[in-house]
Coordinates of C-alpha atoms in Angstrom, one line a residue:
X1 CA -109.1 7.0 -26.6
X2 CA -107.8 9.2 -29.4
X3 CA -106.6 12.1 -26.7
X4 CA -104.6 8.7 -25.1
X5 CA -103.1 7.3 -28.2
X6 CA -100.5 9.5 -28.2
X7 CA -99.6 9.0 -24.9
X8 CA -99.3 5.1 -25.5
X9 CA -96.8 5.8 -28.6
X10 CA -94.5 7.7 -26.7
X11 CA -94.8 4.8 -23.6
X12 CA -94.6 2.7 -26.8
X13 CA -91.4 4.8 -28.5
X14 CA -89.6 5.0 -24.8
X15 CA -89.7 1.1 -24.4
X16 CA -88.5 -0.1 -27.3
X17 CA -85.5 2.7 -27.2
X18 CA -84.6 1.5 -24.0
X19 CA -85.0 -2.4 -25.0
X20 CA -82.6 -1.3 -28.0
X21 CA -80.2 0.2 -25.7
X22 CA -80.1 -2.9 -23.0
X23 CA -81.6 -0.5 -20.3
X24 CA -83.9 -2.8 -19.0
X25 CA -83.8 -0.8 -15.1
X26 CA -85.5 2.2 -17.3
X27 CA -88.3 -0.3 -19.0
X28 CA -88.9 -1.6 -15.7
X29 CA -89.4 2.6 -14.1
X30 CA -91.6 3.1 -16.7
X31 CA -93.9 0.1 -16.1
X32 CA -94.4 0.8 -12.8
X33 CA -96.3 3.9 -14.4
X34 CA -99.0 2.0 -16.2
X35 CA -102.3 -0.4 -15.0
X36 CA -102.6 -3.4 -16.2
X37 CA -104.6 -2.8 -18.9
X38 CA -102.1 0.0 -20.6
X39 CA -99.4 -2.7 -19.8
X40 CA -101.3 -5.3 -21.4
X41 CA -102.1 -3.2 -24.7
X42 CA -98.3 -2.2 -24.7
X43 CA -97.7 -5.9 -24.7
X44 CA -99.8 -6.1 -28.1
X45 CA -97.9 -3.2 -29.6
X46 CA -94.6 -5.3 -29.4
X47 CA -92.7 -7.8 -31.5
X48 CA -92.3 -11.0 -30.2
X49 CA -88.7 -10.4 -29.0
X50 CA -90.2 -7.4 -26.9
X51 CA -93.1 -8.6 -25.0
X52 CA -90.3 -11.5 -24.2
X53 CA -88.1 -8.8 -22.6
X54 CA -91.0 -6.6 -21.2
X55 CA -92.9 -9.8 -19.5
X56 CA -89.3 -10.3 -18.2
X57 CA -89.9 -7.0 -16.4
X58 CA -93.1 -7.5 -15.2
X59 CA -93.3 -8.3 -11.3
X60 CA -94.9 -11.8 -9.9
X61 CA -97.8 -9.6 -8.1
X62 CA -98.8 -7.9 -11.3
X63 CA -98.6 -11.5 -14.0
X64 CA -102.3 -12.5 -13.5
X65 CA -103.8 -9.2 -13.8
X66 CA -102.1 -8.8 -17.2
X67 CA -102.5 -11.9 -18.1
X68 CA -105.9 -11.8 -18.1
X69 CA -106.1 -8.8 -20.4
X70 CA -104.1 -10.3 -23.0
X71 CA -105.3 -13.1 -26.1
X72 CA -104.6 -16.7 -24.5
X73 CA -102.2 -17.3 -27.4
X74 CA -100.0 -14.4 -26.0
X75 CA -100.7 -15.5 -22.5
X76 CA -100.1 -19.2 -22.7
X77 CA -96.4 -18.4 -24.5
X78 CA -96.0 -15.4 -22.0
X79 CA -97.4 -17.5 -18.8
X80 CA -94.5 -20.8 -19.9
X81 CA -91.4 -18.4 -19.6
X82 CA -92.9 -18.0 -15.7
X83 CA -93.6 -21.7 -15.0
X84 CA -92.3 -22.4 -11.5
X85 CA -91.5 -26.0 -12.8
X86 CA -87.8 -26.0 -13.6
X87 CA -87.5 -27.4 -16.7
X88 CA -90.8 -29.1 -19.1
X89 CA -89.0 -31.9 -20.3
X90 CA -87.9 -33.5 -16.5
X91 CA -89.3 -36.6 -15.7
X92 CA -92.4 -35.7 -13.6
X93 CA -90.6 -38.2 -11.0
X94 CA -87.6 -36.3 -10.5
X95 CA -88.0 -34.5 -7.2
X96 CA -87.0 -30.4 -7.7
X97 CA -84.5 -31.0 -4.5
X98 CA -82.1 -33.0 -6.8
X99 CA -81.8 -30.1 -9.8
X100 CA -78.9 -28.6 -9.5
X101 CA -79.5 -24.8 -9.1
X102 CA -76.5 -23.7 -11.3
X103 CA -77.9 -26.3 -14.2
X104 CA -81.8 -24.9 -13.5
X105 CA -80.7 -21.7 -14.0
X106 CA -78.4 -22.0 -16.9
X107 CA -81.1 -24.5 -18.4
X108 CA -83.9 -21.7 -18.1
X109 CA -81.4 -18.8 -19.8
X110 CA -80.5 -21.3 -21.9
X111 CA -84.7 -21.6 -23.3
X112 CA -85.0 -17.9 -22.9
X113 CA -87.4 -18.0 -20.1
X114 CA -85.7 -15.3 -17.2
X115 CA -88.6 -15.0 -15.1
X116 CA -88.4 -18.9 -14.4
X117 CA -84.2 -18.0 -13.7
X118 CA -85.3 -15.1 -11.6
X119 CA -87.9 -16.8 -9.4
X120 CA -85.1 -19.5 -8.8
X121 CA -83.1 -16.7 -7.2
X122 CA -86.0 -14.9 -5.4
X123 CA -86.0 -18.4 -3.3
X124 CA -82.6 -17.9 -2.3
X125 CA -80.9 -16.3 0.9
X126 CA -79.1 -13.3 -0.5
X127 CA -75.8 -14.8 0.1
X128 CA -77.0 -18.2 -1.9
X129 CA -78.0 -15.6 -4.5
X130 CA -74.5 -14.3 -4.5
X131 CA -72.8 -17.9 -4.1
X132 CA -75.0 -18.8 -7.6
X133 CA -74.7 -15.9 -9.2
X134 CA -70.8 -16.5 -9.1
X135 CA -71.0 -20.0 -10.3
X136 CA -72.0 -18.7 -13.7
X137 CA -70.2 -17.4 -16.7
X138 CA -70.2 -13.6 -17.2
X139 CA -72.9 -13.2 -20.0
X140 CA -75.4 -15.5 -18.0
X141 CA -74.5 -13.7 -14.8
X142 CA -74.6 -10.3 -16.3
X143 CA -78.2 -11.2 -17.5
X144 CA -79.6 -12.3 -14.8
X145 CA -77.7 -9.1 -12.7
X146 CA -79.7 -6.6 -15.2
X147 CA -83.0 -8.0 -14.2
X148 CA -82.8 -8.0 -10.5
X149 CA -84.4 -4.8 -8.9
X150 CA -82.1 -2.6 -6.5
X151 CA -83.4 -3.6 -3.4
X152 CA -82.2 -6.9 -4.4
X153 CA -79.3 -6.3 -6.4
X154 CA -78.1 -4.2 -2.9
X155 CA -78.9 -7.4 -0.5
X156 CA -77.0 -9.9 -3.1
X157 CA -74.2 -7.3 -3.6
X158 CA -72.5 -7.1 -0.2
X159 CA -72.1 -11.0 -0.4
X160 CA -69.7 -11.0 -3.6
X161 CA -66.3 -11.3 -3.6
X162 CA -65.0 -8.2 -4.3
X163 CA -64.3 -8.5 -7.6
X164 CA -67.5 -9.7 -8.7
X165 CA -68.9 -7.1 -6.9
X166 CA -67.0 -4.5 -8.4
X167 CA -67.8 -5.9 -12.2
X168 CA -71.8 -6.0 -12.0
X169 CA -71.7 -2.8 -9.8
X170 CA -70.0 -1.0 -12.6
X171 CA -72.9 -2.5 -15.2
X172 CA -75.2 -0.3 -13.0
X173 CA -76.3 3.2 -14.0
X174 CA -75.2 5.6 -11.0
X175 CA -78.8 6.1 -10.2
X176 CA -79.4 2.1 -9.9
X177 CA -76.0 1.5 -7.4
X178 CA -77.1 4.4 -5.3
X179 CA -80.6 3.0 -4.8
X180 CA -78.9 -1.0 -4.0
X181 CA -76.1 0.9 -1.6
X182 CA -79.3 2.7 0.3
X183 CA -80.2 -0.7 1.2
X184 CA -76.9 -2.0 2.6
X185 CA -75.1 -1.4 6.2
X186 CA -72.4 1.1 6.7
X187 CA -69.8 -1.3 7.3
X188 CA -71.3 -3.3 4.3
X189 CA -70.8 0.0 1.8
X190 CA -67.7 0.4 3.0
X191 CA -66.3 -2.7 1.3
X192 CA -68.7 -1.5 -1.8
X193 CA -66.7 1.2 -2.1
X194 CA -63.2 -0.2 -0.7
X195 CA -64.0 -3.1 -3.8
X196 CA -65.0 -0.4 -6.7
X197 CA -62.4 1.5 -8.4
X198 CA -61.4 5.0 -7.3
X199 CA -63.8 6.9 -9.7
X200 CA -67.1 5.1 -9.1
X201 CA -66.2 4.4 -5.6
X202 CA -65.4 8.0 -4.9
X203 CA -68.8 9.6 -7.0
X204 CA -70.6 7.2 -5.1
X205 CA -69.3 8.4 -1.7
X206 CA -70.2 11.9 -2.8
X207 CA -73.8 11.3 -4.0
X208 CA -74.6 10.5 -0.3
X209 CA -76.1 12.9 2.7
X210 CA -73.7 14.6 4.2
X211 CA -73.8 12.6 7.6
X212 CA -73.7 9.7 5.8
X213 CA -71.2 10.7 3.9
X214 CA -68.6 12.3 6.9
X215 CA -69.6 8.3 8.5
X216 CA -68.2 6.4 5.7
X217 CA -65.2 9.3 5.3
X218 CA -64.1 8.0 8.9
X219 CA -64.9 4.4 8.8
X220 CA -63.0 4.2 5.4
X221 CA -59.8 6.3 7.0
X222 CA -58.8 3.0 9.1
X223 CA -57.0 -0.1 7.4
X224 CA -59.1 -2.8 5.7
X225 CA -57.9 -5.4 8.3
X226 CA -58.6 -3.5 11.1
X227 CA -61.0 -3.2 14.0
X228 CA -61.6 0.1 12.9
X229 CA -62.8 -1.3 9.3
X230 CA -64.7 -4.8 10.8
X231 CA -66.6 -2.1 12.6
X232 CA -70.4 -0.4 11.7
X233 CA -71.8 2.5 14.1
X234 CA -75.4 1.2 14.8
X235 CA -75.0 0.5 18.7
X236 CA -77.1 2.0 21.1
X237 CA -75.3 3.4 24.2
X238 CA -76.2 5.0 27.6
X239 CA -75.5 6.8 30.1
X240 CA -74.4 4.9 33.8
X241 CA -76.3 8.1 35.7
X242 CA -79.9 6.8 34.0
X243 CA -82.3 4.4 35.6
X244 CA -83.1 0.7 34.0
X245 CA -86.9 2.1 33.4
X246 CA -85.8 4.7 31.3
X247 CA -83.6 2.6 29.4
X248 CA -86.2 0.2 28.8
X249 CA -89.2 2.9 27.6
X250 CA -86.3 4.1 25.4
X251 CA -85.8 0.7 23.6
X252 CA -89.7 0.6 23.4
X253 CA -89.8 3.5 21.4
X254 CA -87.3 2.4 18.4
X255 CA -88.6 0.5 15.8
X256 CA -86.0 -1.9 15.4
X257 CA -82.9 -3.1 17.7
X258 CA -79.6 -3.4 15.1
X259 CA -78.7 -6.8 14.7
X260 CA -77.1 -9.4 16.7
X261 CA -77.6 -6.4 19.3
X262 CA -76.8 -8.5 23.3
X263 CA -75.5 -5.3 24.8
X264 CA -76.1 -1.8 25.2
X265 CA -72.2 0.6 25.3
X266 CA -72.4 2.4 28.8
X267 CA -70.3 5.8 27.5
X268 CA -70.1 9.3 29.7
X269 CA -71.0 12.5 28.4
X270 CA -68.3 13.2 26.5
X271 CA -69.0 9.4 24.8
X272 CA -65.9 7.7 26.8
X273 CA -66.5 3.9 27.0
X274 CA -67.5 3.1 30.1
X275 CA -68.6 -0.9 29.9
X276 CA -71.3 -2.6 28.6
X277 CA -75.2 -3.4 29.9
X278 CA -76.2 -6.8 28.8
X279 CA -79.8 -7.1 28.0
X280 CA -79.8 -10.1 29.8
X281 CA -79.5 -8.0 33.3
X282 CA -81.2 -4.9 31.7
X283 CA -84.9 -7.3 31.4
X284 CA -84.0 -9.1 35.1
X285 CA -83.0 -5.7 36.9
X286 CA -85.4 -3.4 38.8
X287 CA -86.7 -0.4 36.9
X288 CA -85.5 1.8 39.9
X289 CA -81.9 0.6 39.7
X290 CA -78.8 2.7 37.9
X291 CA -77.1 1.4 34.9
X292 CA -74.0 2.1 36.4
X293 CA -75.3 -0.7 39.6
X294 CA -76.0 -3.5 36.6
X295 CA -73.4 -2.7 34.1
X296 CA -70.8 -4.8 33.1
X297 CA -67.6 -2.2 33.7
X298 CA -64.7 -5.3 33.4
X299 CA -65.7 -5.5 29.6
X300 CA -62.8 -4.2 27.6
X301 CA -63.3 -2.8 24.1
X302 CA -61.1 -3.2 21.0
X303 CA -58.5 -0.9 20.2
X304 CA -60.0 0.6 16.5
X305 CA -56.0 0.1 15.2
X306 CA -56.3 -3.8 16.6
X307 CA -55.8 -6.3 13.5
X308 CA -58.3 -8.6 12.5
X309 CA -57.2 -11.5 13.5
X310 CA -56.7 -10.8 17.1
X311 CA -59.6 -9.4 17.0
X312 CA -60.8 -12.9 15.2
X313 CA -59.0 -14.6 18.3
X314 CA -60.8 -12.4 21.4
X315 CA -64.2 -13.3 19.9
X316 CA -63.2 -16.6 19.6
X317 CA -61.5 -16.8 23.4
X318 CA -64.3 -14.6 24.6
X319 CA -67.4 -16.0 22.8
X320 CA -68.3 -12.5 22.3
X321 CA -71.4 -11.9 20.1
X322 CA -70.4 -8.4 20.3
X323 CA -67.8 -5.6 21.0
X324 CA -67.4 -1.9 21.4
X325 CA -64.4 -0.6 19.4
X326 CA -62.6 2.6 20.8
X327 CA -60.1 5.2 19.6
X328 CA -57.0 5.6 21.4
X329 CA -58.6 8.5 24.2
X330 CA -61.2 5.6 24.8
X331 CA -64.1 7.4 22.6
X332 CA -66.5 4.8 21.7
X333 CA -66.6 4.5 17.8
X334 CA -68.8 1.7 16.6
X335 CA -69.1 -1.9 17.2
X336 CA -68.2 -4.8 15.7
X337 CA -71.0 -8.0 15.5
X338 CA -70.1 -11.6 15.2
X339 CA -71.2 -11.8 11.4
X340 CA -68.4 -9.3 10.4
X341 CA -65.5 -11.8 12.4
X342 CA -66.9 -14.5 10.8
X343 CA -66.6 -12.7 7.0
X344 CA -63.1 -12.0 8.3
X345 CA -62.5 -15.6 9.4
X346 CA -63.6 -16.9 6.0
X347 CA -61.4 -14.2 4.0
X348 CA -58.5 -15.0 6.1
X349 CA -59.0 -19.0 5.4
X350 CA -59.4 -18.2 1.3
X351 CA -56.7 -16.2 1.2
X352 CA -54.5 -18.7 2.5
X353 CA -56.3 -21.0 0.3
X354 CA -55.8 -19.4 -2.9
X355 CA -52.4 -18.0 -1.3
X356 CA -50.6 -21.5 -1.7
X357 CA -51.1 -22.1 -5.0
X358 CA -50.4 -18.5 -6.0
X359 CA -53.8 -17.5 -6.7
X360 CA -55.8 -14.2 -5.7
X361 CA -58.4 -14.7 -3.1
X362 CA -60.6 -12.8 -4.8
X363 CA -60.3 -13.6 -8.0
X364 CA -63.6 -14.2 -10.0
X365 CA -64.1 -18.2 -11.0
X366 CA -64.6 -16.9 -14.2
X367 CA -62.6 -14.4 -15.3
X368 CA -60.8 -13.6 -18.9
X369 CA -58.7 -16.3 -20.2
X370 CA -56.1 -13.0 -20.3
X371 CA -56.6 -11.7 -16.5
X372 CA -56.5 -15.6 -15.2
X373 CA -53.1 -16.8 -17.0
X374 CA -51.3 -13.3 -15.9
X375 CA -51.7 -14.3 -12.6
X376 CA -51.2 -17.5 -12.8
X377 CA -47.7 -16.9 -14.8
X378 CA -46.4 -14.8 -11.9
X379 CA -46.3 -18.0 -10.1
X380 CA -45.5 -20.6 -12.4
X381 CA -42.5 -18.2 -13.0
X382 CA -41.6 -18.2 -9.4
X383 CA -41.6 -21.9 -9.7
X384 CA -39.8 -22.5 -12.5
X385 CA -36.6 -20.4 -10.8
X386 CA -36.9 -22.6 -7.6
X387 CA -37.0 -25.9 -10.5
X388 CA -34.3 -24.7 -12.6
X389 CA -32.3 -24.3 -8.8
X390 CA -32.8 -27.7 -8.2
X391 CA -32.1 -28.8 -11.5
X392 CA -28.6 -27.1 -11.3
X393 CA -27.8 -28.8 -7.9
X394 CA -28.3 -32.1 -10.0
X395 CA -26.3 -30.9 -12.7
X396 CA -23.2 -30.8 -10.5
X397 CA -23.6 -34.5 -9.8
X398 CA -24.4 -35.5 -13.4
X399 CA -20.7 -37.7 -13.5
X400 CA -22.1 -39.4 -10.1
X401 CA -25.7 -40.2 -12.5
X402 CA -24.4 -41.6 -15.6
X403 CA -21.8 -44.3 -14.0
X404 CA -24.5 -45.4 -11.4
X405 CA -28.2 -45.2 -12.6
X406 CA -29.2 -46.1 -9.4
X407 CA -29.0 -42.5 -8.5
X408 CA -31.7 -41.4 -10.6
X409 CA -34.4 -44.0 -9.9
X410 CA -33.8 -43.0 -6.0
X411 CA -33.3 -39.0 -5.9
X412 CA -37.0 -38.7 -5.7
X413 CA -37.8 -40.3 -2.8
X414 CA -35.0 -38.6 -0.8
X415 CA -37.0 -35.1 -2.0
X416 CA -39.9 -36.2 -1.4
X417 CA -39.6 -37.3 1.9
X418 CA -38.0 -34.0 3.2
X419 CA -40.9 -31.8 1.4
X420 CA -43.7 -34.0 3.4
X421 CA -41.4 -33.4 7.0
X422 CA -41.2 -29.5 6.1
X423 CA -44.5 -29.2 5.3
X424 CA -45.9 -30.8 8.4
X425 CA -43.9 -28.3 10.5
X426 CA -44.5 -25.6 8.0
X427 CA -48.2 -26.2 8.4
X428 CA -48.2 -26.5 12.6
X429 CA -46.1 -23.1 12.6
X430 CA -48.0 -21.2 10.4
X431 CA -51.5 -21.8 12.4
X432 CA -49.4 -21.4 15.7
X433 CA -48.6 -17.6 14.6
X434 CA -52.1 -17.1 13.4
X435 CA -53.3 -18.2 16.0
X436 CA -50.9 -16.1 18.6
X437 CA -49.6 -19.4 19.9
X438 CA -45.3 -19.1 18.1
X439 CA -43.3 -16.2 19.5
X440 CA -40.3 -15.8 20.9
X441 CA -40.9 -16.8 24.1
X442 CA -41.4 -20.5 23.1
X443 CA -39.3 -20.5 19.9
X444 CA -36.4 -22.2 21.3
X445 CA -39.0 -25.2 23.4
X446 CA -40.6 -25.6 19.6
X447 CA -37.3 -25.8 17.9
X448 CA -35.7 -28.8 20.5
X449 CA -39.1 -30.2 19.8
X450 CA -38.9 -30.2 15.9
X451 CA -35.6 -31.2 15.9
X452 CA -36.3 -34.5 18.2
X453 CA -39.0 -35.3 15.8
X454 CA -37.0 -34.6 12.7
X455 CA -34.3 -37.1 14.0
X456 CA -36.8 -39.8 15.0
X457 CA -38.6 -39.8 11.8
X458 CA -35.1 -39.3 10.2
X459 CA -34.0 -42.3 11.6
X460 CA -36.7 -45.0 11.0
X461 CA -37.4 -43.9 7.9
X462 CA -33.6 -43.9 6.9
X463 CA -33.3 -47.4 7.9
X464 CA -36.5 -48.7 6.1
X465 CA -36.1 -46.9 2.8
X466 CA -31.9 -48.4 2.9
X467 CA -33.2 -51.8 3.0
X468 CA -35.8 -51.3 0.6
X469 CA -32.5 -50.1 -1.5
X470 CA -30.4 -52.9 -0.7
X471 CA -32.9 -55.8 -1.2
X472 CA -34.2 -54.0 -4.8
X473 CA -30.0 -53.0 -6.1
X474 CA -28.6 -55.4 -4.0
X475 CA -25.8 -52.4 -3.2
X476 CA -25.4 -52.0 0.5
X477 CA -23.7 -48.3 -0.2
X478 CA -26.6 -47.4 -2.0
X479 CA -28.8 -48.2 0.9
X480 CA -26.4 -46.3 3.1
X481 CA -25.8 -43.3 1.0
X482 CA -29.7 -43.2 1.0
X483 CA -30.4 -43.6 4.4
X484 CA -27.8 -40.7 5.4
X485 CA -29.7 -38.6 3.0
X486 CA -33.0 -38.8 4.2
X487 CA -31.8 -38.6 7.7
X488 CA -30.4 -35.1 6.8
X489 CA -32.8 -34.2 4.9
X490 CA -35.7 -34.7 7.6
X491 CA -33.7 -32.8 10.2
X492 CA -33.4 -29.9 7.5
X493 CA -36.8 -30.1 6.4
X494 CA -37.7 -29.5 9.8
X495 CA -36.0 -27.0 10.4
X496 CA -37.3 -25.1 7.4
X497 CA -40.4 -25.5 8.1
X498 CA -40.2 -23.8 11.3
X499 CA -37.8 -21.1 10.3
X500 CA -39.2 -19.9 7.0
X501 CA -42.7 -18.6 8.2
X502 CA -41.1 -16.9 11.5
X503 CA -38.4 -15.4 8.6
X504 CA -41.2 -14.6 6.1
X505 CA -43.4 -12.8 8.4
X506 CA -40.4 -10.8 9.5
X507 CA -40.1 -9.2 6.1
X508 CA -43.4 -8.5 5.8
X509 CA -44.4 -11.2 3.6
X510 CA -47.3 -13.9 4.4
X511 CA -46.2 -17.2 5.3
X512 CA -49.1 -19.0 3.7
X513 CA -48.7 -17.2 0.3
X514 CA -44.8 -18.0 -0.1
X515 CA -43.9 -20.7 2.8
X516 CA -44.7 -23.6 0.8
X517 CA -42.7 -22.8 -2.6
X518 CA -39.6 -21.7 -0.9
X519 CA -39.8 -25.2 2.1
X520 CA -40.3 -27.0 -1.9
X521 CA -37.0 -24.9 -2.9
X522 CA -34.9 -25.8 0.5
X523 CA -35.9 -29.8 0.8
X524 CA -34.9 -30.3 -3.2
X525 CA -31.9 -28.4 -2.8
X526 CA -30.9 -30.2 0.6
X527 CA -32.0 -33.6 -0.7
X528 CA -30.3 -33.8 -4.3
X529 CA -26.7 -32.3 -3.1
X530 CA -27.2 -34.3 -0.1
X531 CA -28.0 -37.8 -1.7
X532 CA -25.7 -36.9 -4.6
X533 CA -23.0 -35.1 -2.8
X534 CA -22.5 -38.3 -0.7
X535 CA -22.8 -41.1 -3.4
X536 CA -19.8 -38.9 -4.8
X537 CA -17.6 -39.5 -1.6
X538 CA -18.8 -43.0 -0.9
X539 CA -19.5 -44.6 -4.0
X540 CA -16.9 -43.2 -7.1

């Protein structure tokens, strides 16, 4: 015992520096050292702050063996913080199912006990780990982060948003996010490293293999929103010139098939795509056939330079599970699997989301008070200019408002009616061009048909709203002046609406992020000088 003593003060000595520096990755490397017993006699050694954070540590496989070892006080208070039930003072009638997992969570921080937070997670599909792990504020977050092991930490990290991601990667020591990135996909550490900033991003591109690292080089050279960066290089291909036995004792000697792997690429030997071999033929076909008799040769690949959407839009039109990508000579590159369009789907959607209301699609629920109202402000300030445009229109009129107050009660509804027109239109339009369905070929059929509506619905609602007028101010100019208005404001709205995102997207700017505030702009302006423009003809 004496000649160990010393060796349990230094175990003793490293722990407690690394509690005091928050490096609780390092307590946990140096635990998976010791047996239970030195573990349990360091547990002895500690304050009662320590064996809290140490026992934090401590994986579920390991807890009885200690626990045995140590005086039942300790163990009782050691064993609550690791309860599976979710809180001690529920009703024993409340069924689990109905605890919210953001309040369990929070509640358990909350009491100190982070194994009982941690087994909550453990539960969880990676990406509900991720979705969770989100819905908290950055200390609780951050706490639970510095307790998860790698392995985890990797399988919970490529299901952030990016700039999640990119905070609680940068809380990791460069050791800890090379050991989580070893556990994620190519394509998956390429948005790792695409979300980090340039410095960790880069030193973590360099602390890879070589191969590895000349993969991700190439994978990373192609646009974000391409086919060339949906893609990952795990496909198995063959040649056409081998027989279906020898591709099938081939697959028997890998350990694993990739995922959502339905087809093998059929490439030459210089690698040019050639087709595709479903396995669905390759099980059904003779051993003694040739790939090149039960290939699939009409199956086209994706251009690596195609955008994501229409890529988006061929797995959709296709119901492709799957898809080769190849470079302009036709050299196969990689592949691209459902699970990566559907990631891309989902971006798209919260981007045009967050787009219309000015906000970043990636912006973290709970960032700084600061970071949140800067980027909020940008568009508020956008706003205001298209208000205070508005505003001014009025302003021209404001002889026309103070001799008949009539004006004012009514210049709403006029505006309001042409925004809801436009942003019907807007709306139809802007999924038509995402969807490849609005280009010039049937721009001018789409415009006659707009128009028509606009006139209809200009129309009937011009003649209900000036009787509503007439029967409430008992004016029949007012009710004319109003119905005029809103007839030319529909047919304007209209046309906005279809105009602006064709207009936008020619300069390069997305219609979902702008359309809406500048359609806002164009029916206020339109229906003010309109409404008030002709109660100053008609009416003074």
């Amino acid at each position: 015992m004496s000649e160990d003593a010393p060796a349990a003060a230094e175990t003793q000595e490293s722990i407690s520096e690394a509690l005091a520096k928050g490096k609780l990755k390092r307590v946990r490397r140096i635990l998976r050292d010791l047996s239970a017993t030195e573990i349990a006699e360091l547990l002895d050694q500690l304050d009662d702050e320590q064996q809290q954070l140490v026992w934090d540590q401590i994986s579920d496989q390991e807890e009885g063996d200690i626990l045995a070892l140590l005086a039942p006080e300790l163990a009782e208070r050691l064993q609550a913080n690791s309860d599976d039930n979710l809180l001690d003072t529920q009703p024993e009638a409340e069924a689990e199912a109905d605890i919210s997992p953001i309040a369990s969570v929070r509640d358990a921080l909350e009491a100190g006990r982070f194994k009982r937070a941690l087994k909550i997670f453990a539960k969880l599909h990676p990406a509900q780990a991720a979705g969770l792990l989100e819905s908290l504020p950055p200390g609780e977050r951050s706490s639970i982060w510095s307790r998860l092991d790698s392995t985890r930490a990797g399988q919970v990290l490529v299901h952030l948003r990016e700039e999640v991601a990119a905070s609680l990667a940068l809380e990791m020591s460069d050791a800890e996010l090379l050991d989580a990135a070893r556990q994620l996909d190519l394509d998956d550490l390429v948005d790792l490293i695409q979300a980090l900033p340039f410095g960790p991003g880069r030193q973590l591109l360099l602390s890879m293999d070589v191969k590895k690292r000349q993969q991700l080089a190439d994978m990373l050279s192609y646009p974000e929103d391409s086919a060339g960066g949906l893609m990952n290089i795990d496909h198995i291909s063959v040649r056409a010139d081998v027989k279906v036995g020898s591709v099938l004792r081939y697959l028997r000697l890998l350990e694993d098939l990739p995922d959502h792997t339905d087809k093998l690429m059929v490439v030459d030997r210089e690698n040019h795509y050639q087709g595709v071999l479903r396995l669905s033929r390759l099980v059904t076909s003779l051993a003694d056939e040739l790939v090149r008799d039960v290939m699939d040769a009409d199956f086209k690949a994706l251009d690596v330079l195609l955008s994501s959407q229409e890529v988006a839009r061929q797995f959709e039109d296709l119901d492709m599970l799957s898809a080769a990508v190849v470079s302009e000579d036709g050299i196969l590159l990689g592949r691209i699997t459902v699970d990566d369009v559907m990631d891309s789907i989902r971006d798209d959607s919260e981007r045009a989301i967050m787009g219309m209301a000015g906000l970043d699609d990636e912006a973290d629920m709970f960032a700084p008070v600061l970071t949140s109202t800067r980027r909020r402000s940008v568009w508020l300030g956008c706003n205001l200019i298209t208000a205070f445009l508005a505003a001014s229109v009025i302003g021209q009129f404001q002889g026309a408002l103070e001799q008949i107050v009539a004006l004012a009660v009514l210049m709403p509804v006029v505006a309001s009616m042409g925004g809801i027109a436009g942003s019907q239109t807007l709306t139809l339009v802007i999924r038509g061009l995402a969807l490849g369905q609005v280009d010039t070929g049937n721009l001018k059929v789409l415009l006659g048909k707009e128009v028509g509506i606009g006139m209809l619905n200009g129309l009937l609602w011009a003649v209900l709203v000036a009787g509503v007028a007439i029967v409430w101010f008992g004016n029949w100019g007012i009710g004319g002046v109003i119905g005029m208005a809103i007839l030319i404001n529909l047919i304007c709205a209209v046309l906005a609406g279809l105009l602006i995102p064709l207009i936008l997207r020619r300069f390069g700017i997305d219609p979902a992020l702008a359309g809406s505030m500048v359609l806002m702009a164009v029916t206020d302006v339109v229906g003010f000088s309109s409404f008030l423009g002709l109660a100053t003809v008609f009416l003074l």
